[in-house]
Every structure is written in structure tokens, then in C-alpha cells.
mmCIF file of C-alpha atoms in Angstrom:
data_model
loop_
_atom_site.group_PDB
_atom_site.id
_atom_site.type_symbol
_atom_site.label_atom_id
_atom_site.label_comp_id
_atom_site.label_asym_id
_atom_site.label_seq_id
_atom_site.Cartn_x
_atom_site.Cartn_y
_atom_site.Cartn_z
ATOM 1 C CA MET G 1 -21.191 13.074 -5.803
ATOM 2 C CA PHE G 2 -18.113 11.898 -5.396
ATOM 3 C CA LEU G 3 -16.990 14.696 -7.623
ATOM 4 C CA ILE G 4 -17.809 16.689 -5.789
ATOM 5 C CA PHE G 5 -15.595 15.719 -2.504
ATOM 6 C CA ILE G 6 -12.821 15.097 -5.160
ATOM 7 C CA THR G 7 -13.146 18.419 -6.529
ATOM 8 C CA ALA G 8 -13.351 20.008 -2.985
ATOM 9 C CA LEU G 9 -10.721 18.803 -1.901
ATOM 10 C CA TYR G 10 -8.573 21.261 -3.337
ATOM 11 C CA PRO G 11 -9.081 24.498 -2.889
ATOM 12 C CA ILE G 12 -9.144 22.441 0.997
ATOM 13 C CA THR G 13 -5.949 21.531 0.113
ATOM 14 C CA SER G 14 -4.394 24.704 -1.370
ATOM 15 C CA LEU G 15 -5.388 26.405 1.910
ATOM 16 C CA VAL G 16 -4.716 24.776 4.959
ATOM 17 C CA GLY G 17 -2.037 23.342 3.098
ATOM 18 C CA ARG G 18 -0.328 26.867 1.368
ATOM 19 C CA ILE G 19 -0.094 25.484 -2.258
ATOM 20 C CA SER G 20 -1.104 26.086 -5.144
ATOM 21 C CA PRO G 21 -4.419 24.140 -6.747
ATOM 22 C CA ARG G 22 -2.102 23.570 -10.065
ATOM 23 C CA ARG G 23 1.332 22.524 -7.698
ATOM 24 C CA PHE G 24 -0.980 19.447 -6.064
ATOM 25 C CA ALA G 25 -2.768 18.920 -8.862
ATOM 26 C CA SER G 26 0.083 18.129 -10.974
ATOM 27 C CA ALA G 27 1.128 15.736 -7.872
ATOM 28 C CA VAL G 28 -1.429 13.854 -6.661
ATOM 29 C CA LEU G 29 -2.519 13.313 -10.697
ATOM 30 C CA PRO G 30 0.024 10.546 -11.723
ATOM 31 C CA SER G 31 -1.517 8.270 -8.863
ATOM 32 C CA GLN G 32 -5.202 8.806 -9.266
ATOM 33 C CA MET G 33 -4.444 7.579 -12.783
ATOM 34 C CA VAL G 34 -3.226 4.375 -11.331
ATOM 35 C CA ALA G 35 -5.798 4.332 -8.755
ATOM 36 C CA ALA G 36 -8.481 4.229 -11.098
ATOM 37 C CA GLY G 37 -6.697 1.563 -13.302
ATOM 38 C CA THR G 38 -6.033 -0.643 -10.961
ATOM 39 C CA GLN G 39 -8.623 0.244 -8.457
ATOM 40 C CA SER G 40 -6.419 -0.208 -5.517
ATOM 41 C CA SER G 41 -5.399 1.974 -3.092
ATOM 42 C CA LEU G 42 -1.743 0.826 -1.836
ATOM 43 C CA ALA G 43 -0.929 -0.280 -5.612
ATOM 44 C CA SER G 44 -0.657 3.876 -6.172
ATOM 45 C CA LEU G 45 1.208 4.095 -3.068
ATOM 46 C CA PRO G 46 4.419 3.976 -5.229
ATOM 47 C CA ALA G 47 3.306 7.119 -7.122
ATOM 48 C CA LEU G 48 1.609 9.199 -4.652
ATOM 49 C CA VAL G 49 5.371 8.278 -2.179
ATOM 50 C CA ASP G 50 6.751 9.872 -6.376
ATOM 51 C CA GLY G 51 4.114 13.023 -6.588
ATOM 52 C CA GLY G 52 4.569 13.954 -2.893
ATOM 53 C CA ARG G 53 8.333 14.728 -2.870
ATOM 54 C CA LYS G 54 9.109 15.251 -5.682
ATOM 55 C CA GLY G 55 5.335 17.137 -6.883
ATOM 56 C CA LEU G 56 5.469 19.303 -3.491
ATOM 57 C CA ASP G 57 8.334 19.114 -1.574
ATOM 58 C CA LEU G 58 7.122 16.938 0.887
ATOM 59 C CA PRO G 59 9.901 15.568 3.543
ATOM 60 C CA GLU G 60 10.937 12.123 3.682
ATOM 61 C CA GLU G 61 8.981 11.827 7.262
ATOM 62 C CA CYS G 62 5.960 12.539 5.858
ATOM 63 C CA SER G 63 6.199 10.932 2.682
ATOM 64 C CA GLY G 64 7.610 7.704 4.079
ATOM 65 C CA PHE G 65 5.065 6.943 7.012
ATOM 66 C CA VAL G 66 2.058 9.677 6.680
ATOM 67 C CA LEU G 67 1.759 8.068 3.586
ATOM 68 C CA PRO G 68 1.737 4.382 3.841
ATOM 69 C CA PHE G 69 -0.096 5.118 7.113
ATOM 70 C CA CYS G 70 -3.134 7.140 4.704
ATOM 71 C CA VAL G 71 -3.186 4.664 2.150
ATOM 72 C CA SER G 72 -2.928 1.618 4.310
ATOM 73 C CA THR G 73 -5.563 2.254 7.623
ATOM 74 C CA PHE G 74 -7.889 5.315 6.257
ATOM 75 C CA ARG G 75 -10.416 4.611 3.829
ATOM 76 C CA PHE G 76 -11.896 8.381 3.336
ATOM 77 C CA ASN G 77 -14.875 6.527 1.153
ATOM 78 C CA SER G 78 -16.186 4.766 3.181
ATOM 79 C CA THR G 79 -18.552 6.881 5.482
ATOM 80 C CA ILE G 80 -19.812 8.583 3.231
ATOM 81 C CA SER G 81 -20.647 5.871 0.162
ATOM 82 C CA GLU G 82 -21.684 3.579 2.815
ATOM 83 C CA GLY G 83 -24.243 6.282 4.277
ATOM 84 C CA PHE G 84 -25.497 7.054 1.084
ATOM 85 C CA ASN G 85 -26.338 3.592 0.178
ATOM 86 C CA LEU G 86 -28.222 3.071 3.296
ATOM 87 C CA LEU G 87 -30.398 6.204 2.986
ATOM 88 C CA PHE G 88 -30.932 4.817 -0.645
ATOM 89 C CA LEU G 89 -32.348 1.218 0.400
ATOM 90 C CA ALA G 90 -34.184 2.480 2.969
ATOM 91 C CA LEU G 91 -36.759 5.132 0.949
ATOM 92 C CA VAL G 92 -36.887 1.641 -2.221
ATOM 93 C CA PHE G 93 -37.466 -0.167 0.597
ATOM 94 C CA GLY G 94 -39.833 1.993 3.162
ATOM 95 C CA ILE G 95 -37.904 1.347 6.144
ATOM 96 C CA PRO G 96 -37.880 4.438 8.608
ATOM 97 C CA LEU G 97 -34.510 4.831 10.333
ATOM 98 C CA THR G 98 -33.852 6.302 13.326
ATOM 99 C CA LEU G 99 -31.009 8.926 14.163
ATOM 100 C CA GLY G 100 -29.680 6.142 16.731
ATOM 101 C CA ASP G 101 -30.107 3.432 13.630
ATOM 102 C CA LEU G 102 -27.411 5.780 11.365
ATOM 103 C CA ALA G 103 -25.264 6.394 14.579
ATOM 104 C CA ILE G 104 -24.467 2.874 15.136
ATOM 105 C CA PHE G 105 -24.132 2.300 10.688
ATOM 106 C CA GLN G 106 -21.859 4.939 10.463
ATOM 107 C CA LEU G 107 -19.623 3.679 13.882
ATOM 108 C CA GLY G 108 -19.208 -0.014 12.719
ATOM 109 C CA ILE G 109 -17.926 1.732 8.298
ATOM 110 C CA VAL G 110 -15.898 3.370 10.342
ATOM 111 C CA LEU G 111 -14.099 0.916 12.668
ATOM 112 C CA ILE G 112 -14.486 -1.667 9.706
ATOM 113 C CA SER G 113 -13.140 0.551 7.039
ATOM 114 C CA PHE G 114 -10.271 0.388 9.763
ATOM 115 C CA SER G 115 -9.129 -3.321 9.679
ATOM 116 C CA VAL G 116 -9.348 -3.713 5.449
ATOM 117 C CA THR G 117 -6.948 -4.100 3.127
ATOM 118 C CA GLY G 118 -6.604 -1.384 -0.303
ATOM 119 C CA LEU G 119 -6.874 -3.644 -2.653
ATOM 120 C CA PRO G 120 -9.502 -3.298 -5.499
ATOM 121 C CA ARG G 121 -12.778 -4.768 -3.515
ATOM 122 C CA GLY G 122 -10.913 -5.863 -0.646
ATOM 123 C CA GLY G 123 -12.182 -2.848 0.861
ATOM 124 C CA VAL G 124 -15.584 -2.722 3.050
ATOM 125 C CA ALA G 125 -17.682 -4.963 0.496
ATOM 126 C CA PHE G 126 -19.742 -7.486 1.314
ATOM 127 C CA VAL G 127 -17.791 -7.127 4.910
ATOM 128 C CA VAL G 128 -20.869 -4.345 5.015
ATOM 129 C CA VAL G 129 -23.329 -6.301 4.494
ATOM 130 C CA PRO G 130 -24.443 -6.660 8.418
ATOM 131 C CA LEU G 131 -24.976 -4.109 9.574
ATOM 132 C CA TYR G 132 -27.101 -3.002 6.500
ATOM 133 C CA VAL G 133 -28.836 -6.157 8.143
ATOM 134 C CA ALA G 134 -29.328 -4.716 11.534
ATOM 135 C CA VAL G 135 -30.758 -1.632 10.532
ATOM 136 C CA GLY G 136 -33.318 -3.519 8.922
ATOM 137 C CA ILE G 137 -32.519 -3.071 5.252
ATOM 138 C CA PRO G 138 -33.990 -6.374 3.617
ATOM 139 C CA ILE G 139 -30.404 -9.662 2.623
ATOM 140 C CA GLU G 140 -30.964 -8.997 -1.568
ATOM 141 C CA GLY G 141 -30.745 -4.850 -1.518
ATOM 142 C CA ALA G 142 -27.800 -4.986 0.472
ATOM 143 C CA VAL G 143 -26.306 -7.494 -1.575
ATOM 144 C CA PHE G 144 -27.390 -5.908 -5.261
ATOM 145 C CA ILE G 145 -25.667 -2.444 -4.019
ATOM 146 C CA GLU G 146 -22.241 -3.741 -3.122
ATOM 147 C CA MET G 147 -22.664 -5.714 -7.005
ATOM 148 C CA ALA G 148 -23.403 -2.401 -8.040
ATOM 149 C CA LYS G 149 -20.011 -1.257 -7.500
ATOM 150 C CA THR G 150 -17.179 -2.082 -9.753
ATOM 151 C CA VAL G 151 -17.839 1.115 -11.503
ATOM 152 C CA PRO G 152 -18.245 3.727 -8.703
ATOM 153 C CA ASP G 153 -15.046 2.241 -6.298
ATOM 154 C CA ILE G 154 -12.848 3.684 -9.294
ATOM 155 C CA PHE G 155 -14.645 6.798 -8.084
ATOM 156 C CA PHE G 156 -13.542 5.095 -4.708
ATOM 157 C CA THR G 157 -10.718 4.918 -5.116
ATOM 158 C CA VAL G 158 -9.473 8.194 -7.059
ATOM 159 C CA TYR G 159 -11.469 10.095 -3.672
ATOM 160 C CA ASN G 160 -8.937 7.501 -1.210
ATOM 161 C CA VAL G 161 -5.789 8.313 -3.223
ATOM 162 C CA THR G 162 -6.587 12.443 -3.233
ATOM 163 C CA ALA G 163 -7.361 12.555 0.014
ATOM 164 C CA ASN G 164 -4.282 11.275 1.700
ATOM 165 C CA MET G 165 -2.073 13.691 -0.763
ATOM 166 C CA SER G 166 -3.800 16.337 1.128
ATOM 167 C CA VAL G 167 -3.109 14.686 4.143
ATOM 168 C CA ALA G 168 0.371 14.336 3.899
ATOM 169 C CA THR G 169 0.167 17.720 2.638
ATOM 170 C CA ILE G 170 -1.621 19.755 5.415
ATOM 171 C CA VAL G 171 0.264 17.848 8.187
ATOM 172 C CA SER G 172 3.405 18.679 6.665
ATOM 173 C CA VAL G 173 3.152 22.477 5.952
ATOM 174 C CA GLU G 174 5.436 23.835 7.973
ATOM 175 C CA GLU G 175 8.002 21.675 8.156
ATOM 176 C CA ARG G 176 8.060 22.946 3.987
ATOM 177 C CA ILE G 177 7.387 26.420 5.041
ATOM 178 C CA ALA G 178 10.541 26.508 7.428
ATOM 179 C CA GLY G 179 12.112 24.928 4.198
ATOM 180 C CA ARG G 180 11.530 26.917 2.243
ATOM 181 C CA GLU G 181 12.014 30.195 3.684
ATOM 182 C CA GLY G 182 15.354 28.605 5.438
ATOM 183 C CA PHE G 183 16.962 28.338 1.692
ATOM 184 C CA SER G 184 15.081 31.121 0.769
ATOM 185 C CA PRO G 185 17.930 33.185 -1.585
ATOM 186 C CA SER G 186 16.526 36.362 -0.807
ATOM 187 C CA LYS G 187 18.451 36.049 2.856
ATOM 188 C CA LYS G 188 22.154 36.741 2.774
ATOM 189 C CA VAL G 189 24.307 33.272 3.714
ATOM 190 C CA PRO G 190 26.850 34.841 6.130
ATOM 191 C CA LYS G 191 30.220 34.339 4.816
ATOM 192 C CA SER G 192 32.527 32.201 7.172
ATOM 193 C CA VAL G 193 35.513 34.732 8.424
ATOM 194 C CA PRO G 194 38.682 32.590 8.005
ATOM 195 C CA VAL G 195 40.736 32.300 10.910
ATOM 196 C CA LEU G 196 44.073 33.038 10.201
ATOM 197 C CA ALA G 197 47.247 32.194 12.450
ATOM 198 C CA ASN G 198 48.338 34.003 15.588
ATOM 199 C CA ARG G 199 51.258 35.021 13.917
ATOM 200 C CA ARG G 200 54.134 36.415 16.258
ATOM 201 C CA GLN G 201 55.147 40.339 16.274
ATOM 202 C CA LYS G 202 58.753 40.692 16.255
ATOM 203 C CA ARG G 203 59.513 43.202 18.297
ATOM 204 C CA PRO G 204 62.179 46.365 17.311
ATOM 205 C CA ILE G 205 64.929 45.025 20.138
ATOM 206 C CA LYS G 206 66.866 48.024 21.937
ATOM 207 C CA THR G 207 69.898 47.908 22.271
ATOM 208 C CA ARG G 208 71.238 49.786 25.366
ATOM 209 C CA GLY G 209 74.638 51.587 24.764
ATOM 210 C CA MET G 210 77.598 50.560 26.307
ATOM 211 C CA PRO G 211 79.931 52.588 28.180
ATOM 212 C CA LEU G 212 83.322 52.800 25.922
#
């Protein structure tokens, strides 16, 4: 499922961020590999910053603030994965859910995602169990679904990292375009006009004829 969401980020970033999908994929690939190996968004931050600066020409303000802020604050996968988990458990246990239950659950997930760290399995694991219980899911079902997230967490982290780079690319689109146009080789750079020192012009001295 998350492969679809990860793949969808490439055309979205290309259209809104005005950058080629190939260039975006090349810049984000090293951080995706770190994310898949460590399952940690924080561990992939150096690769994100390096790929953004070298591969996408992100300005210093964006690579030095937007990327760290997104990594430390946002968990883009939580609202998607936990929502599907809730529907799956409700179907297994035959528990009817109302729109109010879904709204409260998703709101709780969003608020909790801001307070967790980007460490492996340090996200919303087991922190969201009370939310499952609050909407009527048995606690054993919530614990089971959290224990089974070891492999899916790889895709969750890759999705987070890709979304972070996508946000930074879209946010900096105007500054990147302005930078390319400002240093475009097609534009003629006006040559500086040397300032010449004022020279006194020597005027011919007119001599009046002296009477003899």
C-alpha cells in the first residue's frame, strides 16, 4: 500500500516543485536507503540534507530548517497506516465504527504524531493503543497489530523521508527558480564601466600682442 503512496510523491513533487522526477529520485535515494536500513527518520537526516543541497540545489534556509523541522515534527505515515489498521481490526472483530469514532481516532493520531521521536519503533507504537481501545477495539488486537509492524515500518520510514524531501522541494520552488534565472548564462551581464580620473584639459594660453 505504501509503495503506491511513495510512488505518487514523485509526479506530485515534479509538477508542484517544478523539477524532473529523475533528479528528485536521484537526490532522495541515499536517504531512502538509510531509512530502510535503520527505520529511523533522524538517522536519515544527514543524507536528506546532503541530497537536497547537492542534488536539488535547495537553499541553505530550506535544507537547514525545513528538513530538520519536518523530520522532527511530522509523521506523514501515521494518519494513513493507523487508519487502515483501525478499519482492519474493526472488520476482524466485527465492531461497527461511526464517523465520529473515525474522526476522534484520526485527530488523536495526528496530535500524538507531533510528540514522538524519529527513532526505530519509537513512533506511535503502543502509544496509540488507548485510542484503539477508546473506539471499542480489544486491547489484544491493538497490541497484535503493533507487534506486526516490524517489516511494514521499513516502508513507513521510507515514505516519511520521501515526503520530507518532497515538502522541502515544493517549499523552495520559487527561490530555486529565481536563483536559476538570476544566474542564467543566457542573460548578458552588464560590463562594469571603469571610472576614469578627471583630467584637466590644458587650454591654449592666448597671448595678447604687446605694443612695441
